[in-house]
CSV table of C-alpha atoms in Angstrom, one decimal:
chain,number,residue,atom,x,y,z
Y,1,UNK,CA,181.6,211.9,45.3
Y,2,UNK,CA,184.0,209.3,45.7
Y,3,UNK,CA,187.8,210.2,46.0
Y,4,UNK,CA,190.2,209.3,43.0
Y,5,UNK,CA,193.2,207.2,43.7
Y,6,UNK,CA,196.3,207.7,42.0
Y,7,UNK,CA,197.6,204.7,39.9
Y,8,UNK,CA,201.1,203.9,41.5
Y,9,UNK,CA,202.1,203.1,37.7
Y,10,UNK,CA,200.3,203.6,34.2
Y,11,UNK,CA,198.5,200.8,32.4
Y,12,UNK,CA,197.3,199.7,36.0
Y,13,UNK,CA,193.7,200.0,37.6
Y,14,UNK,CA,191.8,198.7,41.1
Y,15,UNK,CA,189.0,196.9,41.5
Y,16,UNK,CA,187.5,195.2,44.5
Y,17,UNK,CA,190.5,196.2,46.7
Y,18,UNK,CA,193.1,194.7,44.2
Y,19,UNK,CA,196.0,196.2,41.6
Y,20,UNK,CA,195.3,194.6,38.1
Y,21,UNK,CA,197.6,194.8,34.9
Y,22,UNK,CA,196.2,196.0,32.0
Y,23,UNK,CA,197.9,194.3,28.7
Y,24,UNK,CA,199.7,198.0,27.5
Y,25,UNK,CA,201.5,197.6,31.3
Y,26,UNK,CA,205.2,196.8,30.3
Y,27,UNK,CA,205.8,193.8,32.4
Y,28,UNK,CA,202.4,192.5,30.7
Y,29,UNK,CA,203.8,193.2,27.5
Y,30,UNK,CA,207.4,191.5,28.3
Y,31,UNK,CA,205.2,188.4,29.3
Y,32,UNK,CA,203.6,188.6,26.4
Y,33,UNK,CA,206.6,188.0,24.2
Y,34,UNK,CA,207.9,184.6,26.3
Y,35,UNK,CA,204.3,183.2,26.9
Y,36,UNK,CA,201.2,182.6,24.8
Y,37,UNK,CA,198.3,181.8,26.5
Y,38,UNK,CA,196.0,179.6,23.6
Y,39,UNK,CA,192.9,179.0,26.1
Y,40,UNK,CA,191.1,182.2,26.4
Y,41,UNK,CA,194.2,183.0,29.2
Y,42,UNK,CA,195.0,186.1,27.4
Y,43,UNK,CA,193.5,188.9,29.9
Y,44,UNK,CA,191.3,189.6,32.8
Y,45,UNK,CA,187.1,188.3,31.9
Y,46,UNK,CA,184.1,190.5,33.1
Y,47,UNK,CA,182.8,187.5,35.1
Y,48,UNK,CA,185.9,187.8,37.4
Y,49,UNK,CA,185.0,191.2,39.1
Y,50,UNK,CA,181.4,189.9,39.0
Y,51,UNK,CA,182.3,186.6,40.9
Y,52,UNK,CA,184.6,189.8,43.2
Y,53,UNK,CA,181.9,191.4,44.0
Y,54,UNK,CA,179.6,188.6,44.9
Y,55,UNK,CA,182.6,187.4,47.4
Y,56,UNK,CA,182.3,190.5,49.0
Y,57,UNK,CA,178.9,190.7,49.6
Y,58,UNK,CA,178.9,186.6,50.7
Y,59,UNK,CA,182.3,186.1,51.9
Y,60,UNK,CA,185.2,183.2,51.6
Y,61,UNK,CA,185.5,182.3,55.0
Y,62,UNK,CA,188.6,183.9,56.4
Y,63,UNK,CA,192.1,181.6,55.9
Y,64,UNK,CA,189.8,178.6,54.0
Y,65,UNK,CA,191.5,176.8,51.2
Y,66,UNK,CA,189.8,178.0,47.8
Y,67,UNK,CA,190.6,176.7,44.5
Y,68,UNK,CA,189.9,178.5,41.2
Y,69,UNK,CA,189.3,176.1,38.6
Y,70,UNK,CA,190.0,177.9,35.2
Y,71,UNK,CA,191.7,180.6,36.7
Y,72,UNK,CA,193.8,182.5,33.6
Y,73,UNK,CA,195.6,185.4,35.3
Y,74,UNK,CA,194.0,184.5,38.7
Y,75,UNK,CA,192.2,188.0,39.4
Y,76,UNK,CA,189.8,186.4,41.9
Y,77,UNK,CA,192.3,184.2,43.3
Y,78,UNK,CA,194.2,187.2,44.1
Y,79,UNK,CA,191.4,188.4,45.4
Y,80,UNK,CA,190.5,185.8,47.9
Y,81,UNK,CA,194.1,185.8,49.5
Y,82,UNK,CA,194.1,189.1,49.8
Y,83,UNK,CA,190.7,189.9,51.1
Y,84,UNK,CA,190.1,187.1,52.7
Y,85,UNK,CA,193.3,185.4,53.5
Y,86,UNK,CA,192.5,182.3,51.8
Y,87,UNK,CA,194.7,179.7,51.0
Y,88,UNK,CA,194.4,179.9,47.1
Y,89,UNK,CA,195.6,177.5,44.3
Y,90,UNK,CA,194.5,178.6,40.7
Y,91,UNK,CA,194.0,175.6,38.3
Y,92,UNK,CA,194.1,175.9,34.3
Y,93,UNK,CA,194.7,173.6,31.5
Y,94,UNK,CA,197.1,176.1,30.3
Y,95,UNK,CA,200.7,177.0,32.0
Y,96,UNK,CA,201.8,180.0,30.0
Y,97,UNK,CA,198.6,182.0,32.1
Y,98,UNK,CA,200.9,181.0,35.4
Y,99,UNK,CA,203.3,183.8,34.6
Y,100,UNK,CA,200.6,186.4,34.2
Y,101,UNK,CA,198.8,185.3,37.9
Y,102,UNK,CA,202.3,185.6,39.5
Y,103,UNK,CA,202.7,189.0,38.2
Y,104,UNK,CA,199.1,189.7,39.6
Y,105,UNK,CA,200.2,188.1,42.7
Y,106,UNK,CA,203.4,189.9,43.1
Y,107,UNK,CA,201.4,193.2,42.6
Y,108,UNK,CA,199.3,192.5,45.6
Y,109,UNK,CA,201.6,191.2,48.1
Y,110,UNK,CA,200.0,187.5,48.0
Y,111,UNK,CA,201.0,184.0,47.0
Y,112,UNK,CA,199.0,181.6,44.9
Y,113,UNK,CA,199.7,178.3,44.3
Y,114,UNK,CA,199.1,176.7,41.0
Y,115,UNK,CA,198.0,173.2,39.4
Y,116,UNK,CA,198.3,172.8,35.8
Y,117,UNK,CA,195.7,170.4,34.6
Y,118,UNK,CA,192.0,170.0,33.5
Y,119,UNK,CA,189.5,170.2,36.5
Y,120,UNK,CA,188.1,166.8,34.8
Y,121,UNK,CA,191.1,165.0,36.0
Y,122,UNK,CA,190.7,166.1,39.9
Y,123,UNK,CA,189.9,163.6,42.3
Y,124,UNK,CA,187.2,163.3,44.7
Y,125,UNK,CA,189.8,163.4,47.5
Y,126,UNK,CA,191.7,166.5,45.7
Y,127,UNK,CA,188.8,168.4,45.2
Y,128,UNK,CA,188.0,167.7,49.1
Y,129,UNK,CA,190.8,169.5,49.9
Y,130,UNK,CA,189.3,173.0,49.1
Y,131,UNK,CA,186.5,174.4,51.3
Y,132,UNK,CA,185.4,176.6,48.4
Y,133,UNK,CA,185.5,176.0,44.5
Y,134,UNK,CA,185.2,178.6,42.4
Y,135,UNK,CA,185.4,180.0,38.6
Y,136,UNK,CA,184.1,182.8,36.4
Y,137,UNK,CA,183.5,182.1,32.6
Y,138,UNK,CA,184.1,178.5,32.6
Y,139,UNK,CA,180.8,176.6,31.2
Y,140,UNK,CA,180.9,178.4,27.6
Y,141,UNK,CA,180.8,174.8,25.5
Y,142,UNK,CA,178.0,172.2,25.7
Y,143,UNK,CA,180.8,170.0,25.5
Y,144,UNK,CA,181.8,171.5,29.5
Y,145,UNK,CA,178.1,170.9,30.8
Y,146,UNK,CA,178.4,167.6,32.1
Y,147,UNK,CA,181.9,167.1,33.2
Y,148,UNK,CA,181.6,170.2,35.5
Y,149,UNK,CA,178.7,168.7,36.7
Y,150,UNK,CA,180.5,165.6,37.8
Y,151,UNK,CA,183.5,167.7,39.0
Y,152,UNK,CA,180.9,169.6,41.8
Y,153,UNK,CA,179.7,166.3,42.8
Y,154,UNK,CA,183.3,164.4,43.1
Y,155,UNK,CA,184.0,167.6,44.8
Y,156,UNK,CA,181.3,167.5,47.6
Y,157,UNK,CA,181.7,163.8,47.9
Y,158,UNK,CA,185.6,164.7,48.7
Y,159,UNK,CA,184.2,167.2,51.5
Y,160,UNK,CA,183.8,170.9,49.9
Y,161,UNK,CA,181.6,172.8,51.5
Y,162,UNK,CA,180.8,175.7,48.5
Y,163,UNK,CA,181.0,176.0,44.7
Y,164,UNK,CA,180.1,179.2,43.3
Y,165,UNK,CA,180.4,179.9,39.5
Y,166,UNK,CA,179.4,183.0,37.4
Y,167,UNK,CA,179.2,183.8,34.0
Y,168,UNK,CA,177.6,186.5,31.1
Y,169,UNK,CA,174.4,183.9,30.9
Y,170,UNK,CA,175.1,181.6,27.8
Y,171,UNK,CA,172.8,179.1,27.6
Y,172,UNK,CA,175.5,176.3,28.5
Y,173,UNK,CA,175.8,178.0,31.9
Y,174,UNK,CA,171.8,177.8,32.6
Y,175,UNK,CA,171.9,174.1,31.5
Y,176,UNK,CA,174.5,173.3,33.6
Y,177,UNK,CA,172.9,175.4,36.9
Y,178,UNK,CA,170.0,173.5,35.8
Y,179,UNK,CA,171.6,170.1,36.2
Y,180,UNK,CA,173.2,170.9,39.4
Y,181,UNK,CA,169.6,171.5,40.7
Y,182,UNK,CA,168.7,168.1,40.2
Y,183,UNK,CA,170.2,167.0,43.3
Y,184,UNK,CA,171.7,169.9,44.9
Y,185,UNK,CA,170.6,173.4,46.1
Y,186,UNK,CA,171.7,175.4,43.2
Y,187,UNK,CA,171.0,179.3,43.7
Y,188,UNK,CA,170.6,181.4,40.5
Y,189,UNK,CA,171.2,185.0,41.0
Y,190,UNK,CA,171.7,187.8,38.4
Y,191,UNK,CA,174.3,190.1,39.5
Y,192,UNK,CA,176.0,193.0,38.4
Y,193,UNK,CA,179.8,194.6,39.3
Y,194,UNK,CA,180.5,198.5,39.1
Y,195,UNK,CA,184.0,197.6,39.8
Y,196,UNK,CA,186.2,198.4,37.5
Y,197,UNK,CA,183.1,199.2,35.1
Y,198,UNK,CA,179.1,198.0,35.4
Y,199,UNK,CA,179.5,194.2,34.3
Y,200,UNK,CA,176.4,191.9,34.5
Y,201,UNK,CA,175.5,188.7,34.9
Y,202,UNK,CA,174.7,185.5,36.3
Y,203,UNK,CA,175.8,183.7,39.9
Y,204,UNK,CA,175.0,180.2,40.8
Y,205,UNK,CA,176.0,179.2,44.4
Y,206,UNK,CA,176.1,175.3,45.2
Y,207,UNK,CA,175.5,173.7,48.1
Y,208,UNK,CA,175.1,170.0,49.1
């Protein structure tokens, strides 16, 4: 049987080696009254701990530079720099999510950077930049398909090594794995995460 851990505070929880806020927390709440996330940046998506939990089982190479592209509160960025020691920057469209990740951050004794801006506007040569690229629930409009298919390929043209994405399974997502594997080695894997509860899904890992 495994051996229950005290919360330090109510209102919080651990998964994959990481403190996480749940909204009822009371600096979540404070947070809440001063920022208002308005693209889906308003709490912590299933796909995160699955993207987690994949991670662990194929690791970020220690100290790399990852970016998470749609990142809302930054879970798996968090993640990274603290399992892994990465160099993280979490990207979103939105700003008001930025207070959120840095409370995240704070939590865990790591620092994230952060970008605000759509992924569609990142260079070949910023994108190059990051070893890894990676997001969780990001491909959920057919409108998203092709632009983050041209954002992995600016991004391996720029140099990145690694793209891994995950998702629920919504068709969008199996169109866009599908175009990636027009020219590149796309790897479709269900997965699940029992981390903070059974989640499952869908990984794609991308590779030149």
């Amino acid at each position: 049987m495994p051996k229950l851990e005290p919360m330090p505070e109510d209102h919080m929880y651990r998964a994959h080696g990481i403190y996480l806020l749940k909204s009822q927390h009371p600096e979540i709440r404070r947070l809440k009254r001063h920022y208002q996330p308005t693209v889906h940046g308003n709490r912590t998506w299933n796909s995160s701990f699955l993207l987690m939990d994949y991670l662990t089982a194929k690791p970020v190479r220690k100290g790399a530079r990852v970016l998470e592209i749609g990142c809302g509160w930054g879970a798996t960025a968090v993640f990274c720099a603290s399992r892994f020691k990465a160099r993280v920057t979490g990207l979103d469209i939105d700003r008001d999510v930025f207070p959120f990740l840095e409370a995240m951050a704070d939590l865990n004794d790591v620092t994230i950077d952060t970008l605000t801006r759509k992924f569609e506007n990142l260079s070949s040569r910023q994108l190059g930049a990051f070893h890894t690229i990676l997001g969780s629930d990001i491909c959920f409009w057919d409108s998203m398909v092709k632009p983050l298919y041209n954002m992995v390929s600016r991004a391996f043209r720029g140099g990145a090594r690694r793209c891994v994405f995950t998702d629920p399974g919504r068709p969008t997502f199996y169109e866009f794995v599908d175009l990636c594997a027009t020219r590149y080695s796309a790897k479709l894997t269900q997965w699940y995460s029992l981390e903070p509860n059974r989640f499952e899904g869908e990984v794609v890992e991308i590779k030149r």
